[in-house]
Amino acid sequence: MADALSVISASVFRNLADKLYEKRKNAALEIEGIVKQLALAGEHDKIAAVINVLTTEFTYSPQANHRKGGLIGLAAATVGLATEAAQHLEQIVPPVLNSFLDQDSRVRYYACEALYNIAKVVRGDFIIFFNKIFDALCKLSADSDANVQSAAHLLDRLVKDIVTESDQFSIEEFIPLLRERMNVLNPYVRQFLVGWITVLDSVPDIDMLGFLPDFLDGLFNMLSDSSREIRQQADSALSEFLQEIKNSANVDYGRMAEILVQRAGSPDEFTRLTAITWINEFVKLGGDQLVPYNADILGAILPCISDKEEKIRVVARETNEELRALRADPAEGFDIGAILSIARRELTNEWEATRIEALHWIAALLARHRAEVISYLNEIFGSLLSALSDPSDEVVLLVLEVHACIAKDDQHFRYLLVYLVHNFRNERLLLEKRGALIVRRLCVLLDAERVFREFSTILEGEDDLDFASTMVQALNLILLTSSELAELRALLKQSLVNSSGKDLFVSLYASWCHSPMATISLCLLAQAYHHASSVIQSLGEEDINVKFLVQLDKLIRLLETPIFAYLRLQLLEPGKHTWLLKSLYGLLMLLPQQSAAFRILRTRLKTVTSSNFSNELKRTSSGSPYSQILQITEDSNSNQDAANIYNAINFPSRLQQFEHMQHLHRMHAKLQLQSRNSTSSTWRCINWKTHAVLHPFLT
């Protein structure tokens, strides 16, 4: 203090702390002149003493006027030092920066004014304090006092000018500070930060693009700000960076891709659109860099395909197609397991479009990397099987295509059909609503004969007899009505004259025995009319129940469809097809006379000449029961061969097989009835005992 008083009078220091601004201003001008003289004389020790007094006695004083005076004095001293100011900045700047935190808004205002004047003098030498100044300005930009905010803005503009013209600015040291501040929610701070990002990006010598991953997330965060101005500023900055990315050969796509993937799931629509637009450009530009991130990108794209906003859906679909078109290899970092995991996850997405695209991805991977996909099969197979119950028909058809591709291997083929049977057993509604769609599509994709043979093998040993009967009836209806199974029906029609047809007939018969009506239908289709008659004759009164009559009604109506046209035409030659007539009359006798099916079949049979039928029936009863079958073969050169093939099917054994299966069904039905009666009896007993306890006099 003594050294300072030796060059500056006590009255000057007294005026510097006065409550009147004019006195403080005049005192500052005097200090400026004195310091200027000292600088010319090289008296830097005395200058340091003056600055020390201004700092300790004034800027750190508990009196607000002293602090204001100290700030004005430091600025005046810097002006007086002029070009010599750089060597004293370590003394001058820290107390000014400290004043930015002052509780008195006027002190903060004077601190802005003081630093502004200091910066004008020292310019580039000021850069060594940049991070601290930036931090202070960041806080002042949100100051509660409008005057302080205004002063801070003026200072901010000056600092920006200094930085853009300086060659000492270190972007590497600045970025960590910027990254830290990017998560601040205050709108004034956000404007301040975007302003700095924009300014620094405009400086040719500063590579802001190289550090974009450090603050990209913060910019995206601003896209959902409540202030329209901030959203526009952030969007403008992002658009500029995206353009720079397109024009740059050296971009770190990977780090930014991770950020974009997160932002693509933002609840804010504009943020999602911007993120998915960036991802779209990255997929086009990123090349090999993005291969390790393909799974993450796919995870962001698939949900956006079903976005409520059309613009997002369009960009997401385009990006999805671009990504799927890339021919990446596992050796390049393409993670098939991760892609499959994403696709599997999206199979349960609530939106159909997303589920469909997930299936397209699995199908594409199977086509390109079958061996690798099969190695992950245990992880995705369950989800694929569950997807067969999807409410969308289109999804189910795509799932079946994927399954068909997997089921090229026998092991997976059987596993698929076993699971389908299991699923149909547990979800009868699925069998009712989707059974035909699933089975028909599988027949197209995997060969109808192979599918039906496997189903038959599985159902032959089915423990749940009620389900087995229901499933066989469903398969039988599909067999008789589906256009996809025309070739299979044609083969079965040749069962008596063709070894392949015979094998198929025998294979199906084993499970078709679960249903009398399915068995009769199969015999009619195979033209095994004598056996059909034998099956009908074997039926007992326990077999003729409501379910049987419902199935019989369906069969009678099917006989009137084009599929059985050949059968109806055979009725024109009753002499050749006696057992067909006998079978049909047998069915007629089983139908209630009041039913519509009875009237339909009776009308059809009336068209057959009754006299011819009677004569043929007498002739047939005295001859071989199988003689009529020789007349239906197309191979007229060898009736004996036809008879041999017919006899190659052991129909007596088949009849025993059918009767045994029906016996099992009857026993099963009796056990169920006994169980129900037992349960009912138990409940009656419990109710009686309860009643007796409540009313003892009744006992």
mmCIF file of C-alpha atoms in Angstrom, residues 517 520-521 523-525 527-537 548 552 554-560 564-574 577-592 597-608 613 617:
data_model
loop_
_atom_site.group_PDB
_atom_site.id
_atom_site.type_symbol
_atom_site.label_atom_id
_atom_site.label_comp_id
_atom_site.label_asym_id
_atom_site.label_seq_id
_atom_site.Cartn_x
_atom_site.Cartn_y
_atom_site.Cartn_z
ATOM 1 C CA MET A 517 -65.143 -88.795 -41.930
ATOM 2 C CA ILE A 520 -63.965 -91.902 -45.749
ATOM 3 C CA SER A 521 -62.989 -88.692 -47.588
ATOM 4 C CA CYS A 523 -60.903 -93.287 -49.577
ATOM 5 C CA LEU A 524 -63.276 -91.432 -51.891
ATOM 6 C CA LEU A 525 -60.412 -89.255 -53.101
ATOM 7 C CA GLN A 527 -61.152 -94.097 -55.396
ATOM 8 C CA ALA A 528 -60.866 -96.915 -52.862
ATOM 9 C CA TYR A 529 -64.659 -97.181 -52.878
ATOM 10 C CA HIS A 530 -64.911 -100.722 -51.577
ATOM 11 C CA HIS A 531 -62.798 -99.831 -48.572
ATOM 12 C CA ALA A 532 -64.850 -96.674 -48.042
ATOM 13 C CA SER A 533 -67.942 -98.878 -47.900
ATOM 14 C CA SER A 534 -66.196 -101.178 -45.415
ATOM 15 C CA VAL A 535 -65.297 -98.231 -43.194
ATOM 16 C CA ILE A 536 -68.872 -96.970 -43.277
ATOM 17 C CA GLN A 537 -70.205 -100.428 -42.417
ATOM 18 C CA PHE A 548 -69.580 -86.909 -36.964
ATOM 19 C CA LEU A 552 -70.538 -85.677 -42.836
ATOM 20 C CA LYS A 554 -69.336 -80.909 -44.927
ATOM 21 C CA LEU A 555 -68.335 -83.937 -46.993
ATOM 22 C CA ILE A 556 -71.690 -84.134 -48.752
ATOM 23 C CA ARG A 557 -71.397 -80.482 -49.712
ATOM 24 C CA LEU A 558 -67.805 -81.032 -50.905
ATOM 25 C CA LEU A 559 -69.014 -83.845 -53.152
ATOM 26 C CA GLU A 560 -70.880 -81.179 -55.090
ATOM 27 C CA PHE A 564 -65.178 -84.314 -56.890
ATOM 28 C CA ALA A 565 -66.444 -83.866 -60.435
ATOM 29 C CA TYR A 566 -64.674 -87.089 -61.450
ATOM 30 C CA LEU A 567 -66.619 -88.962 -58.777
ATOM 31 C CA ARG A 568 -69.955 -87.597 -59.937
ATOM 32 C CA LEU A 569 -69.109 -88.496 -63.535
ATOM 33 C CA GLN A 570 -68.358 -92.060 -62.456
ATOM 34 C CA LEU A 571 -71.978 -92.306 -61.340
ATOM 35 C CA LEU A 572 -72.871 -92.276 -65.023
ATOM 36 C CA GLU A 573 -71.458 -95.803 -65.143
ATOM 37 C CA PRO A 574 -72.912 -97.508 -62.085
ATOM 38 C CA HIS A 577 -68.528 -98.133 -59.830
ATOM 39 C CA THR A 578 -70.898 -100.207 -57.777
ATOM 40 C CA TRP A 579 -68.998 -99.741 -54.527
ATOM 41 C CA LEU A 580 -69.048 -95.984 -55.018
ATOM 42 C CA LEU A 581 -72.815 -96.119 -55.118
ATOM 43 C CA LYS A 582 -72.939 -98.399 -52.126
ATOM 44 C CA SER A 583 -70.671 -96.025 -50.195
ATOM 45 C CA LEU A 584 -72.801 -93.023 -51.047
ATOM 46 C CA TYR A 585 -75.977 -94.848 -50.110
ATOM 47 C CA GLY A 586 -74.284 -95.834 -46.885
ATOM 48 C CA LEU A 587 -73.615 -92.184 -46.112
ATOM 49 C CA LEU A 588 -77.176 -91.344 -47.034
ATOM 50 C CA MET A 589 -78.449 -93.880 -44.527
ATOM 51 C CA LEU A 590 -76.373 -92.257 -41.775
ATOM 52 C CA LEU A 591 -77.846 -88.799 -42.366
ATOM 53 C CA PRO A 592 -80.985 -87.590 -40.627
ATOM 54 C CA ALA A 597 -77.197 -82.825 -46.580
ATOM 55 C CA PHE A 598 -79.645 -85.761 -46.855
ATOM 56 C CA ARG A 599 -81.686 -83.922 -49.490
ATOM 57 C CA ILE A 600 -78.548 -82.955 -51.440
ATOM 58 C CA LEU A 601 -77.174 -86.488 -51.560
ATOM 59 C CA ARG A 602 -80.559 -88.099 -52.229
ATOM 60 C CA THR A 603 -81.123 -85.733 -55.149
ATOM 61 C CA ARG A 604 -77.741 -86.656 -56.578
ATOM 62 C CA LEU A 605 -78.341 -90.400 -56.195
ATOM 63 C CA LYS A 606 -81.761 -90.143 -57.808
ATOM 64 C CA THR A 607 -79.992 -89.300 -61.043
ATOM 65 C CA VAL A 608 -78.453 -92.790 -61.082
ATOM 66 C CA PHE A 613 -77.705 -100.181 -59.713
ATOM 67 C CA LEU A 617 -75.317 -104.914 -56.944
#
